[in-house]
Structure formats: structure tokens, C-alpha cells
Amino acid sequence: MNELFELPTLFTIGDVDITRQIAYFFLAVLVVWAILYFGLRKPKAVPGKFQLVIEELVGFVRDGIAKDIIGPEGSKYVPYLLSIFLFILVGNFFEITPFVNYPITSRMAIPALLAIMTYVIFVFMGFRKNGLSYLTGIVWPKSVPVAMRPLVGIIEFFSTFAIRPLTLAVRLFANLVAGHVMLSLLLVTGFTYLFVEPFEFTFNPLWGVLWFLLGIAIFIFEMVVAFLQAYIFTLLSAVYIESSLHPEH
Amino acid sequence: MLSSQQLLAASEEASGTDLILPATSELIGGLIAFTIVGLIVWRFALPQIQKALDDRQAAIVGKMQDAEQTKQEAEKLRADYQAQIAGAKSEAAKIVEEARHQAETMKADIVARAQDEAAAIADKAKADIDAQRASVISGMRNEVAGLSVDMAQKVVAGTVDRSAQQALVEQYLNELGGVNN
Amino acid sequence: MLEGNIAGPLALIGYGLAAIGPGVGIGILAGNAVQAMARQPEAAGMVRTTMFLGIAFTEALALIGFVLFFIAGG
């Protein structure tokens, strides 16, 4: 199973192995740059199709996520939210990009990194905005009856400071790993049935085509997942930031 | 291609924990990559989009101002036209009025002249009639004189009373002379 | 009787069990969210956000199961 995720080391700088994954990280950066650069190189008052798509994406993050969830202060977080959205989106789409076929977000490094950044931001903003009452508000919530407060406080404490970043990272990671494994298995199985006879399976074109069709169906499904997971990650980052800015709700 | 033996071997030699714990090199690589993405978005993409939006707003505002100006010009033009049309109308009315006035004076002239002429013709006719009457009266008087002489001759021839005759003739002659004067 | 043996990590079954609860939970949640959106289409944006938030919390259990599967199953 690890074979699907361990890619060969390309070259080594000092002690750091530059593997294909890391090359893909920078390929993702390149793609993000290319999309933004060619979409917005010469912004026109009357946008072309490509510029319109980019503007639509940016507007989606800025208005649909930042302003909708965080409110007027949300514009401060637009650069961060847009960055993670685009990076995750491109990384997710690597899963179904021909010849790459490897979602960088299925390496724990990327989701973990982004989740830690979101975690740092929302904890930091929570303390900066509300001082120590941010912590006390979580551990000793005023809105529940006194008898329930210790219990709810403990649950809230763990949910805020441990479960949130963990689930944020693992959600993205798990979805992409599952998608990648599923796609690889289906397509490899189909391929095996179709073309590789001397194997444990017997040569059977019908099964091969069937597996392939299923693989294509999952392929389309993964497109939706890729977008949805990028959206959910960004949305939840915004929600977490908002909840530490205004802890009363 | 993977074989199930390879798969099995792989899953035995590497523990699943390796999958879920990120490698240090990848964390560093990811951090650098994401920093670059962040810089691109922050330094390039958002300002460009802001610029595009500003441009669009400026363009729209400019277009609307242009349209407003054009509309005002059209309005002004229309007002001008209306004023011109109103002027033309009043002028036409004036011309018609003048023409009517002129026609009326002309008519009055013509009527007066015709009346004068008619009066002149009537006068002349009356003078003619008078003259004719005078000549007729004088002609008739001569004839009456001749006739009365003839009659008198016949009467004289019939009666013989000389003196009475004489007196009668005298009186007649006197009378005749009175008429002739 | 049935001959043969069942092979594979026990953690797989653990993950399968861990996925049941969140599966049911997300189903109920999404269904109710759809109902809410159908009743008040003007509140759809708010409902959708809250739905994703609820799904995120519900999903946490399945995700913890997923992590444990990797840790224990390796």
C-alpha cells in the first residue's frame, strides 16, 4: 500500500531527500502561479473568459467564505484563505491530472502544515482579540448551566485545541488518500484484467472494461471531492477564525 | 505494476504510522511551497484583481457619465427643436394673419371702386336720360305748336267772329310765347 | 462447513465500525439541512454553512477511526 505513496527520491540536497512529492509541491506552486498569472496578467475592465473564471474563484473565496463567515473583518484573511484554497484545489486536482496522478494533499505534510497554520492563526487571533477570556470562555462557558460547565468545558477545550486541527488535517488527507487508492486500484485492476495475462487473475476483457468504467465514474466523483474538500477546508478555517474572534456564539 | 506479493511486502515493511506522520523534508518543502503560493496571492493576484475591479468601476462610472452627458445634449437639442418649431408656427400664423388682412383691405378697395364706378355709370345714365327728356320735350313742344296752329287754322276757318277770333289768337300766342321763353 | 480463513488487520473492522455512527449522523444532518433549505430557501446560505460545520464535527469520529486504523493497522 505504501508503494502508492512512496515515490522515488529524485536527488538529495544535504540531508534532505528531494522526492517526487516535493517536486509535485513545487509543480502545484507553478500551476497556481500560472493560473493567476495568465488569468490576471493584464486585467481588463471587460474580463475575458479565463479572467472571469479566476475572478469567480476569488469572489467565491472572498465573498462566499471570508465575508460571509467572518464578516467585515474577513477581508484581512482573504489572502490566507485564498492561498490555502488555491493550493489545496490544485493539489487535489493533481489526483486526476494525467501523468501526475498524485494528489499532494494525500501526503500528510500538506494538510498538516495548513491545519497547523490555521490553528496558529485562530488561537493567536483568539488571544489577541479577547485576551485570557478566550481561554476561560472555552473552559468555563457562561451560556450553559453551572452543573454542566466542567463537562462542557472539557469537551470544548479538547474540541477546540486538539480535535479541530487534527480533523481539519485528517479530513483532507483521508479523502484524498481514499480517492487516490480507490482510483489506483480500479484503474490498475482494469488494466490488469485487460492487458496483463500472466498474473493471478485470468485475462478477462469484460471485467477489465467494467473496472475501467467504474474507475471513470470514480474519476468524475473525485473531481467533485477535490473541489468540495478544498472548499470545506477553507470554510472551516474561516469558521474557526470567526469563532475565536467572536467566541460568544 | 504492483503484485499482491509486493503489496503485502510493502505493507509489512513500512508501518501505517509512516503514512500518517509527515516526513520532515516534505514539511519543509510544503512550507516553502505554500509560502510562495501565499506571496503570489498576496502580492500579485489580489492587487491585480483589485485593479481590475477598480478599472471596471471607473469604466462603468465613465460610461454612465458619458451617457448622462449624451442624454443632456439630446435633451437640449430637443428643446431647441421645439423652440424652433414653435417659432415657425407662430410665424406661419402671423403670415396667414397678414395675408388675411391684406386680402380684406384689397376686398374693401375693390368693393369701394366698384361702388364708385357703379355710381358714375348711374349718374351718366341719369344725365343721358335728362338730356333725352329735354330734347323730347322740346321736340314735342314744337310739334304741339304746329298742331295747335293747324288746329287753330281749322277752327278759324270754321268760325267767323273776327274779334273773338282775334282775341283768341292773341291769347294763344301770348301763351305760346310764355312757354317758349 | 465453511472452509478457509479470514485474513487482514482487525483495525479494518474497527474503522468500519467507526464509520457507522458518523455515516448515520451525516445522513440525518444532510437530510434535515435539505428540509430546512426547502422550507426557507432564503436561509439556504446559512443552513449550508451550518450543515458543513455540523458535518465537520460529526465526521471527526470517523476521522479519528481512520487515524487509529493507520496507527494500529500498520
Short mmCIF file of C-alpha atoms in Angstrom, two decimals:
data_model
loop_
_atom_site.label_atom_id
_atom_site.label_comp_id
_atom_site.label_asym_id
_atom_site.label_seq_id
_atom_site.Cartn_x
_atom_site.Cartn_y
_atom_site.Cartn_z
CA MET A 1 0.00 0.00 0.00
CA ASN A 2 2.78 2.40 0.83
CA GLU A 3 4.08 1.83 -2.65
CA LEU A 4 1.28 4.05 -3.89
CA PHE A 5 2.52 6.90 -1.79
CA GLU A 6 6.26 6.45 -1.56
CA LEU A 7 7.74 7.92 -4.67
CA PRO A 8 11.41 7.57 -5.55
CA THR A 9 13.93 10.08 -4.32
CA LEU A 10 14.98 12.28 -7.20
CA PHE A 11 18.06 13.85 -5.70
CA THR A 12 19.37 14.91 -2.36
CA ILE A 13 20.40 18.31 -1.11
CA GLY A 14 22.41 17.93 2.06
CA ASP A 15 20.40 15.71 4.33
CA VAL A 16 17.10 16.46 2.63
CA ASP A 17 15.80 13.97 0.12
CA ILE A 18 14.04 15.67 -2.74
CA THR A 19 11.40 13.15 -3.62
CA ARG A 20 8.86 13.29 -6.39
CA GLN A 21 6.28 14.53 -3.92
CA ILE A 22 8.31 17.59 -3.18
CA ALA A 23 8.76 18.17 -6.87
CA TYR A 24 4.99 17.96 -7.15
CA PHE A 25 4.61 20.52 -4.36
CA PHE A 26 6.50 22.97 -6.49
CA LEU A 27 4.66 21.89 -9.58
CA ALA A 28 1.49 22.86 -7.71
CA VAL A 29 3.05 26.22 -6.91
CA LEU A 30 3.90 26.61 -10.57
CA VAL A 31 0.34 25.76 -11.60
CA VAL A 32 -1.14 28.20 -9.11
CA TRP A 33 1.22 30.86 -10.34
CA ALA A 34 0.45 30.09 -13.98
CA ILE A 35 -3.30 30.22 -13.42
CA LEU A 36 -3.11 33.50 -11.57
CA TYR A 37 -0.52 34.99 -13.87
CA PHE A 38 -2.28 34.19 -17.11
CA GLY A 39 -5.66 34.98 -15.65
CA LEU A 40 -4.67 38.35 -14.28
CA ARG A 41 -1.65 39.41 -16.28
CA LYS A 42 -3.48 42.23 -17.97
CA PRO A 43 -6.68 42.71 -16.03
CA LYS A 44 -9.24 44.22 -18.30
CA ALA A 45 -12.32 46.14 -17.38
CA VAL A 46 -14.31 43.75 -19.52
CA PRO A 47 -12.82 40.40 -18.49
CA GLY A 48 -12.04 37.56 -20.86
CA LYS A 49 -13.31 34.07 -20.14
CA PHE A 50 -10.24 32.99 -18.22
CA GLN A 51 -10.08 36.15 -16.18
CA LEU A 52 -13.77 35.75 -15.43
CA VAL A 53 -13.18 32.26 -14.07
CA ILE A 54 -10.34 33.44 -11.85
CA GLU A 55 -12.41 36.37 -10.64
CA GLU A 56 -15.25 34.00 -9.95
CA LEU A 57 -12.95 31.81 -7.83
CA VAL A 58 -11.55 34.77 -5.96
CA GLY A 59 -15.00 36.21 -5.45
CA PHE A 60 -16.16 32.82 -4.21
CA VAL A 61 -13.48 32.78 -1.51
CA ARG A 62 -13.70 36.47 -0.70
CA ASP A 63 -17.46 36.93 -0.62
CA GLY A 64 -18.74 33.40 -0.17
CA ILE A 65 -16.32 32.37 2.55
CA ALA A 66 -14.41 35.28 4.10
CA LYS A 67 -17.11 37.95 4.17
CA ASP A 68 -19.98 35.54 4.69
CA ILE A 69 -18.47 33.72 7.64
CA ILE A 70 -16.10 36.16 9.31
CA GLY A 71 -17.94 39.33 8.40
CA PRO A 72 -16.43 42.72 7.52
CA GLU A 73 -13.13 41.85 9.24
CA GLY A 74 -12.89 38.89 6.89
CA SER A 75 -11.12 40.88 4.20
CA LYS A 76 -7.95 40.70 6.33
CA TYR A 77 -7.93 36.94 5.98
CA VAL A 78 -8.68 36.81 2.26
CA PRO A 79 -5.02 36.38 1.22
CA TYR A 80 -4.57 33.44 3.58
CA LEU A 81 -7.88 31.81 2.72
CA LEU A 82 -7.38 32.29 -0.99
CA SER A 83 -3.88 30.83 -0.77
CA ILE A 84 -4.97 27.69 1.02
CA PHE A 85 -7.99 27.33 -1.24
CA LEU A 86 -5.98 27.55 -4.44
CA PHE A 87 -3.13 25.42 -3.14
CA ILE A 88 -5.44 22.65 -1.94
CA LEU A 89 -7.57 22.87 -5.07
CA VAL A 90 -4.59 22.47 -7.37
CA GLY A 91 -3.11 19.80 -5.10
CA ASN A 92 -6.38 17.90 -5.12
CA PHE A 93 -6.74 18.11 -8.85
CA PHE A 94 -3.32 16.52 -9.24
CA GLU A 95 -5.11 13.34 -8.25
CA ILE A 96 -6.92 13.22 -11.55
CA THR A 97 -4.43 15.06 -13.71
CA PRO A 98 -2.99 12.68 -16.29
CA PHE A 99 0.73 11.89 -15.85
CA VAL A 100 0.74 13.33 -12.36
CA ASN A 101 -1.99 11.24 -10.80
CA TYR A 102 -0.80 12.05 -7.36
CA PRO A 103 -2.64 14.40 -5.04
CA ILE A 104 -0.06 16.24 -2.97
CA THR A 105 -2.70 16.66 -0.31
CA SER A 106 -2.60 12.89 0.23
CA ARG A 107 0.77 13.36 1.84
CA MET A 108 0.14 14.24 5.46
CA ALA A 109 2.70 17.06 5.21
CA ILE A 110 0.45 19.46 3.28
CA PRO A 111 -2.80 19.04 5.23
CA ALA A 112 -0.90 19.01 8.49
CA LEU A 113 1.03 22.13 7.57
CA LEU A 114 -2.07 24.03 6.51
CA ALA A 115 -4.03 22.83 9.51
CA ILE A 116 -1.24 23.93 11.84
CA MET A 117 -1.20 27.34 10.16
CA THR A 118 -4.93 27.71 10.60
CA TYR A 119 -4.57 26.52 14.18
CA VAL A 120 -1.85 29.05 14.92
CA ILE A 121 -3.86 31.82 13.32
CA PHE A 122 -7.11 31.14 15.11
CA VAL A 123 -5.52 30.56 18.50
CA PHE A 124 -3.36 33.65 18.13
CA MET A 125 -6.25 35.81 16.96
CA GLY A 126 -8.43 34.47 19.74
CA PHE A 127 -5.94 35.50 22.42
CA ARG A 128 -5.12 38.80 20.77
CA LYS A 129 -8.73 39.80 20.34
CA ASN A 130 -10.17 38.54 23.59
CA GLY A 131 -7.17 38.19 25.90
CA LEU A 132 -7.33 35.49 28.51
CA SER A 133 -11.13 35.46 28.39
CA TYR A 134 -10.79 33.48 25.18
CA LEU A 135 -9.47 30.52 27.16
CA THR A 136 -11.81 30.95 30.12
CA GLY A 137 -14.75 31.33 27.77
CA ILE A 138 -13.99 27.92 26.34
CA VAL A 139 -13.21 26.11 29.59
CA TRP A 140 -15.95 27.77 31.65
CA PRO A 141 -18.75 28.52 29.17
CA LYS A 142 -21.22 31.05 30.55
CA SER A 143 -24.08 30.00 28.32
CA VAL A 144 -24.66 26.58 29.89
CA PRO A 145 -25.96 25.74 33.39
CA VAL A 146 -23.35 25.73 36.14
CA ALA A 147 -23.64 21.99 36.71
CA MET A 148 -22.78 21.27 33.11
CA ARG A 149 -19.92 23.72 32.84
CA PRO A 150 -16.98 21.46 33.77
CA LEU A 151 -18.08 18.75 31.40
CA VAL A 152 -18.86 21.07 28.53
CA GLY A 153 -15.66 22.97 29.27
CA ILE A 154 -13.53 19.86 28.96
CA ILE A 155 -15.27 18.80 25.79
CA GLU A 156 -14.96 22.28 24.33
CA PHE A 157 -11.32 22.54 25.32
CA PHE A 158 -10.40 19.32 23.59
CA SER A 159 -12.63 20.00 20.65
CA THR A 160 -11.10 23.43 20.12
CA PHE A 161 -7.45 22.78 20.76
CA ALA A 162 -6.98 19.15 19.77
CA ILE A 163 -9.83 17.85 17.64
CA ARG A 164 -10.15 20.86 15.38
CA PRO A 165 -6.68 20.90 13.83
CA LEU A 166 -6.49 17.13 13.82
CA THR A 167 -9.78 16.64 12.00
CA LEU A 168 -9.06 19.55 9.69
CA ALA A 169 -5.87 17.90 8.52
CA VAL A 170 -7.08 14.32 8.60
CA ARG A 171 -10.29 15.07 6.70
CA LEU A 172 -8.47 16.40 3.72
CA PHE A 173 -5.78 13.73 3.96
CA ALA A 174 -8.25 10.85 4.35
CA ASN A 175 -10.47 11.94 1.49
CA LEU A 176 -7.58 12.27 -0.88
CA VAL A 177 -5.87 9.05 0.23
CA ALA A 178 -9.13 7.16 -0.14
CA GLY A 179 -9.74 8.69 -3.55
CA HIS A 180 -6.23 8.02 -4.71
CA VAL A 181 -6.24 4.40 -3.50
CA MET A 182 -9.64 3.77 -4.99
CA LEU A 183 -8.76 5.26 -8.36
CA SER A 184 -5.42 3.48 -8.49
CA LEU A 185 -6.92 0.15 -7.52
CA LEU A 186 -9.76 0.38 -10.02
CA LEU A 187 -7.64 1.52 -12.90
CA VAL A 188 -4.83 -0.91 -12.12
CA THR A 189 -7.28 -3.76 -11.78
CA GLY A 190 -8.93 -2.84 -15.04
CA PHE A 191 -5.56 -2.58 -16.69
CA THR A 192 -4.52 -5.93 -15.28
CA TYR A 193 -7.64 -7.69 -16.49
CA LEU A 194 -7.28 -6.17 -19.92
CA PHE A 195 -3.62 -6.43 -20.69
CA VAL A 196 -1.68 -8.49 -18.15
CA GLU A 197 -2.41 -12.13 -18.59
CA PRO A 198 0.26 -13.96 -16.66
CA PHE A 199 -0.96 -12.87 -13.30
CA GLU A 200 -3.07 -14.24 -10.54
CA PHE A 201 -6.18 -13.19 -12.41
CA THR A 202 -7.18 -14.67 -15.71
CA PHE A 203 -7.38 -12.50 -18.77
CA ASN A 204 -10.93 -11.17 -18.99
CA PRO A 205 -11.75 -8.12 -21.11
CA LEU A 206 -15.31 -7.86 -19.81
CA TRP A 207 -14.17 -7.48 -16.22
CA GLY A 208 -11.45 -5.16 -17.36
CA VAL A 209 -13.89 -2.83 -19.12
CA LEU A 210 -16.21 -2.96 -16.14
CA TRP A 211 -13.46 -2.00 -13.73
CA PHE A 212 -12.35 0.74 -16.07
CA LEU A 213 -15.86 2.18 -16.31
CA LEU A 214 -16.14 2.13 -12.56
CA GLY A 215 -12.76 3.83 -12.41
CA ILE A 216 -14.02 6.58 -14.73
CA ALA A 217 -17.13 7.05 -12.60
CA ILE A 218 -14.94 7.42 -9.53
CA PHE A 219 -12.76 9.78 -11.54
CA ILE A 220 -15.70 12.13 -12.04
CA PHE A 221 -16.70 11.70 -8.41
CA GLU A 222 -13.18 12.62 -7.35
CA MET A 223 -13.46 15.89 -9.28
CA VAL A 224 -16.35 16.86 -7.05
CA VAL A 225 -14.47 15.68 -3.97
CA ALA A 226 -11.41 17.66 -4.96
CA PHE A 227 -13.37 20.88 -5.14
CA LEU A 228 -15.52 20.10 -2.12
CA GLN A 229 -12.59 19.29 0.12
CA ALA A 230 -10.78 22.47 -0.84
CA TYR A 231 -13.98 24.38 -0.12
CA ILE A 232 -14.57 22.65 3.21
CA PHE A 233 -11.01 23.17 4.37
CA THR A 234 -11.20 26.86 3.57
CA LEU A 235 -14.69 27.19 5.00
CA LEU A 236 -13.72 25.51 8.26
CA SER A 237 -10.60 27.62 8.54
CA ALA A 238 -12.82 30.68 8.21
CA VAL A 239 -15.31 29.29 10.72
CA TYR A 240 -12.59 28.56 13.25
CA ILE A 241 -11.09 32.00 12.85
CA GLU A 242 -14.53 33.55 13.23
CA SER A 243 -15.30 31.52 16.33
CA SER A 244 -12.15 32.73 18.03
CA LEU A 245 -12.84 36.33 17.03
CA HIS A 246 -16.39 36.20 18.38
CA PRO A 247 -16.35 33.38 20.93
CA GLU A 248 -19.81 34.18 22.30
CA HIS A 249 -21.62 32.15 19.67
CA MET B 1 2.81 -2.81 -11.79
CA LEU B 2 2.06 -3.97 -8.33
CA SER B 3 1.68 -7.55 -7.45
CA SER B 4 -0.10 -8.67 -4.37
CA GLN B 5 3.16 -10.07 -3.03
CA GLN B 6 4.76 -6.69 -3.43
CA LEU B 7 1.79 -5.06 -1.79
CA LEU B 8 1.95 -7.44 1.11
CA ALA B 9 5.69 -6.98 1.44
CA ALA B 10 5.30 -3.23 1.33
CA SER B 11 2.63 -3.18 3.97
CA GLU B 12 4.74 -5.37 6.19
CA GLU B 13 7.96 -3.47 5.97
CA ALA B 14 6.56 0.04 6.36
CA SER B 15 4.16 0.68 9.19
CA GLY B 16 0.98 2.67 8.61
CA THR B 17 2.16 5.26 11.07
CA ASP B 18 4.68 6.36 8.49
CA LEU B 19 1.85 7.31 6.19
CA ILE B 20 0.13 9.50 8.68
CA LEU B 21 3.19 11.21 10.13
CA PRO B 22 4.63 13.68 7.68
CA ALA B 23 8.23 13.45 6.69
CA THR B 24 10.39 16.40 7.72
CA SER B 25 11.61 17.05 4.20
CA GLU B 26 8.05 17.22 2.96
CA LEU B 27 7.05 19.57 5.74
CA ILE B 28 9.87 21.92 4.81
CA GLY B 29 9.13 21.59 1.13
CA GLY B 30 5.46 22.17 1.73
CA LEU B 31 6.17 25.19 3.89
CA ILE B 32 8.34 26.76 1.21
CA ALA B 33 5.81 25.90 -1.49
CA PHE B 34 2.92 27.33 0.46
CA THR B 35 4.88 30.46 1.32
CA ILE B 36 5.42 31.03 -2.39
CA VAL B 37 1.74 30.50 -3.09
CA GLY B 38 0.88 32.91 -0.32
CA LEU B 39 3.24 35.52 -1.71
CA ILE B 40 1.84 35.11 -5.20
CA VAL B 41 -1.69 35.52 -3.98
CA TRP B 42 -0.92 38.35 -1.59
CA ARG B 43 1.48 40.34 -3.74
CA PHE B 44 0.22 39.63 -7.24
CA ALA B 45 -3.25 38.16 -7.51
CA LEU B 46 -5.24 40.28 -5.10
CA PRO B 47 -3.81 43.64 -6.18
CA GLN B 48 -4.39 42.70 -9.81
CA ILE B 49 -7.96 41.75 -9.09
CA GLN B 50 -8.46 44.91 -7.11
CA LYS B 51 -7.05 46.82 -10.05
CA ALA B 52 -9.38 45.04 -12.44
CA LEU B 53 -12.34 45.82 -10.23
CA ASP B 54 -11.30 49.46 -9.90
CA ASP B 55 -10.84 49.70 -13.66
CA ARG B 56 -14.23 48.20 -14.22
CA GLN B 57 -15.82 50.56 -11.76
CA ALA B 58 -14.08 53.54 -13.34
CA ALA B 59 -15.14 52.36 -16.79
CA ILE B 60 -18.72 51.92 -15.70
CA VAL B 61 -18.81 55.28 -13.98
CA GLY B 62 -17.23 56.90 -17.03
CA LYS B 63 -19.70 55.24 -19.37
CA MET B 64 -22.58 56.33 -17.21
CA GLN B 65 -21.31 59.88 -17.13
CA ASP B 66 -20.95 59.80 -20.92
CA ALA B 67 -24.46 58.52 -21.24
CA GLU B 68 -25.69 61.21 -18.89
CA GLN B 69 -23.94 63.86 -20.94
CA THR B 70 -25.29 62.49 -24.18
CA LYS B 71 -28.74 62.43 -22.71
CA GLN B 72 -28.45 66.03 -21.60
CA GLU B 73 -27.25 67.05 -25.04
CA ALA B 74 -30.13 65.26 -26.65
CA GLU B 75 -32.49 66.94 -24.24
CA LYS B 76 -31.08 70.32 -25.11
CA LEU B 77 -31.28 69.58 -28.82
CA ARG B 78 -34.88 68.56 -28.43
CA ALA B 79 -35.71 71.75 -26.55
CA ASP B 80 -34.06 73.73 -29.34
CA TYR B 81 -36.07 71.95 -31.96
CA GLN B 82 -39.24 72.50 -30.06
CA ALA B 83 -38.49 76.20 -29.71
CA GLN B 84 -37.77 76.40 -33.43
CA ILE B 85 -40.96 74.60 -34.28
CA ALA B 86 -42.96 76.87 -32.01
CA GLY B 87 -41.32 79.92 -33.64
CA ALA B 88 -42.10 78.62 -37.09
CA LYS B 89 -45.68 78.01 -36.11
CA SER B 90 -46.22 81.48 -34.73
CA GLU B 91 -44.55 82.94 -37.80
CA ALA B 92 -46.83 80.99 -40.07
CA ALA B 93 -49.81 82.18 -38.08
CA LYS B 94 -48.55 85.71 -38.41
CA ILE B 95 -48.10 85.34 -42.16
CA VAL B 96 -51.57 83.91 -42.54
CA GLU B 97 -52.97 86.75 -40.45
CA GLU B 98 -51.19 89.32 -42.57
CA ALA B 99 -52.37 87.71 -45.76
CA ARG B 100 -55.90 87.71 -44.49
CA HIS B 101 -55.63 91.35 -43.52
CA GLN B 102 -54.24 92.24 -46.91
CA ALA B 103 -56.98 90.30 -48.63
CA GLU B 104 -59.57 92.11 -46.60
CA THR B 105 -58.20 95.54 -47.40
CA MET B 106 -58.00 94.57 -51.06
CA LYS B 107 -61.55 93.39 -50.95
CA ALA B 108 -62.68 96.65 -49.38
CA ASP B 109 -60.79 98.59 -52.07
CA ILE B 110 -62.32 96.61 -54.85
CA VAL B 111 -65.79 96.95 -53.42
CA ALA B 112 -65.37 100.73 -52.99
CA ARG B 113 -64.07 101.15 -56.52
CA ALA B 114 -66.91 99.08 -57.92
CA GLN B 115 -69.40 101.14 -55.99
CA ASP B 116 -67.82 104.35 -57.31
CA GLU B 117 -67.92 103.07 -60.84
CA ALA B 118 -71.49 101.97 -60.45
CA ALA B 119 -72.40 105.39 -59.10
CA ALA B 120 -70.63 107.06 -62.01
CA ILE B 121 -72.42 104.87 -64.51
CA ALA B 122 -75.75 105.59 -62.86
CA ASP B 123 -75.06 109.36 -62.89
CA LYS B 124 -74.15 109.30 -66.53
CA ALA B 125 -77.26 107.33 -67.31
CA LYS B 126 -79.38 109.82 -65.40
CA ALA B 127 -77.76 112.74 -67.29
CA ASP B 128 -78.40 110.98 -70.56
CA ILE B 129 -81.99 110.39 -69.60
CA ASP B 130 -82.39 114.04 -68.61
CA ALA B 131 -80.90 115.25 -71.85
CA GLN B 132 -83.05 112.92 -73.83
CA ARG B 133 -86.12 114.03 -71.92
CA ALA B 134 -85.30 117.65 -72.57
CA SER B 135 -84.88 117.06 -76.29
CA VAL B 136 -88.05 115.00 -76.38
CA ILE B 137 -89.96 117.75 -74.53
CA SER B 138 -88.69 120.45 -76.86
CA GLY B 139 -89.49 118.30 -79.93
CA MET B 140 -92.91 117.63 -78.59
CA ARG B 141 -93.46 121.32 -77.84
CA ASN B 142 -92.63 122.19 -81.49
CA GLU B 143 -94.96 119.57 -82.70
CA VAL B 144 -97.69 120.67 -80.28
CA ALA B 145 -97.18 124.28 -81.56
CA GLY B 146 -97.52 123.15 -85.21
CA LEU B 147 -100.50 121.05 -84.34
CA SER B 148 -102.19 123.79 -82.46
CA VAL B 149 -101.53 126.24 -85.36
CA ASP B 150 -103.06 123.72 -87.73
CA MET B 151 -105.96 123.23 -85.38
CA ALA B 152 -106.35 126.90 -84.94
CA GLN B 153 -106.42 127.41 -88.70
CA LYS B 154 -109.12 124.84 -88.99
CA VAL B 155 -111.05 126.40 -86.12
CA VAL B 156 -110.57 129.87 -87.65
CA ALA B 157 -111.73 128.63 -90.95
CA GLY B 158 -114.83 127.25 -89.29
CA THR B 159 -115.94 130.37 -87.26
CA VAL B 160 -116.35 133.89 -88.38
CA ASP B 161 -116.37 136.01 -85.32
CA ARG B 162 -113.49 138.23 -86.08
CA SER B 163 -112.98 139.96 -82.93
CA ALA B 164 -113.37 136.89 -80.84
CA GLN B 165 -111.02 135.24 -83.21
CA GLN B 166 -108.51 137.94 -82.80
CA ALA B 167 -108.58 137.81 -79.04
CA LEU B 168 -108.21 134.09 -79.03
CA VAL B 169 -105.23 134.14 -81.31
CA GLU B 170 -103.65 136.88 -79.24
CA GLN B 171 -104.06 134.93 -76.07
CA TYR B 172 -102.77 131.77 -77.63
CA LEU B 173 -99.74 133.47 -78.98
CA ASN B 174 -99.04 135.04 -75.68
CA GLU B 175 -99.33 131.79 -74.02
CA LEU B 176 -97.10 130.13 -76.55
CA GLY B 177 -94.56 132.88 -76.18
CA GLY B 178 -94.62 132.35 -72.40
CA VAL B 179 -93.90 128.69 -72.86
CA ASN B 180 -91.17 129.32 -75.39
CA ASN B 181 -89.32 131.67 -73.14
CA MET C 1 -18.87 -26.29 6.86
CA LEU C 2 -17.20 -23.24 5.53
CA GLU C 3 -13.58 -23.88 4.89
CA GLY C 4 -10.92 -21.20 4.81
CA ASN C 5 -9.76 -18.36 6.95
CA ILE C 6 -10.31 -14.63 7.16
CA ALA C 7 -7.14 -12.61 6.90
CA GLY C 8 -6.39 -8.94 7.32
CA PRO C 9 -5.89 -6.47 10.08
CA LEU C 10 -8.53 -6.22 12.77
CA ALA C 11 -8.18 -2.45 12.51
CA LEU C 12 -10.15 -2.59 9.27
CA ILE C 13 -13.17 -3.83 11.19
CA GLY C 14 -12.53 -1.15 13.76
CA TYR C 15 -12.59 1.54 11.12
CA GLY C 16 -15.71 0.05 9.60
CA LEU C 17 -17.45 0.24 12.95
CA ALA C 18 -16.20 3.78 13.50
CA ALA C 19 -17.70 4.85 10.20
CA ILE C 20 -21.22 3.66 11.01
CA GLY C 21 -22.10 6.35 13.52
CA PRO C 22 -20.87 9.33 11.51
CA GLY C 23 -22.45 7.84 8.40
CA VAL C 24 -25.88 7.78 10.00
CA GLY C 25 -25.26 11.14 11.62
CA ILE C 26 -24.25 12.88 8.42
CA GLY C 27 -27.22 11.35 6.64
CA ILE C 28 -29.65 12.74 9.20
CA LEU C 29 -27.87 16.06 9.22
CA ALA C 30 -27.84 16.50 5.47
CA GLY C 31 -31.44 15.37 5.17
CA ASN C 32 -32.60 17.88 7.73
CA ALA C 33 -30.50 20.57 6.11
CA VAL C 34 -32.23 19.89 2.79
CA GLN C 35 -35.60 20.11 4.53
CA ALA C 36 -34.63 23.38 6.11
CA MET C 37 -33.46 24.77 2.78
CA ALA C 38 -36.68 23.65 1.11
CA ARG C 39 -38.74 25.35 3.78
CA GLN C 40 -36.76 28.54 3.83
CA PRO C 41 -34.83 28.93 0.60
CA GLU C 42 -33.80 32.45 1.62
CA ALA C 43 -31.84 31.00 4.56
CA ALA C 44 -30.08 28.44 2.33
CA GLY C 45 -26.64 30.03 2.67
CA MET C 46 -26.74 29.99 6.45
CA VAL C 47 -28.12 26.46 6.54
CA ARG C 48 -25.42 25.25 4.18
CA THR C 49 -22.64 26.71 6.29
CA THR C 50 -24.10 25.30 9.46
CA MET C 51 -24.56 21.97 7.72
CA PHE C 52 -20.90 21.81 6.74
CA LEU C 53 -19.93 22.76 10.26
CA GLY C 54 -22.11 20.01 11.68
CA ILE C 55 -20.75 17.52 9.19
CA ALA C 56 -17.24 18.54 10.18
CA PHE C 57 -17.96 17.81 13.85
CA THR C 58 -19.79 14.58 13.12
CA GLU C 59 -17.10 13.40 10.78
CA ALA C 60 -14.47 13.84 13.46
CA LEU C 61 -15.28 10.42 14.88
CA ALA C 62 -14.83 8.67 11.58
CA LEU C 63 -11.60 10.54 11.03
CA ILE C 64 -10.27 9.51 14.42
CA GLY C 65 -11.15 5.95 13.48
CA PHE C 66 -9.28 6.42 10.23
CA VAL C 67 -6.17 7.61 12.03
CA LEU C 68 -6.37 4.76 14.51
CA PHE C 69 -6.68 2.36 11.61
CA PHE C 70 -3.38 3.56 10.26
CA ILE C 71 -1.66 3.56 13.63
CA ALA C 72 -2.98 0.22 14.84
CA GLY C 73 -3.21 -1.44 11.45
CA GLY C 74 0.38 -0.78 10.44
#
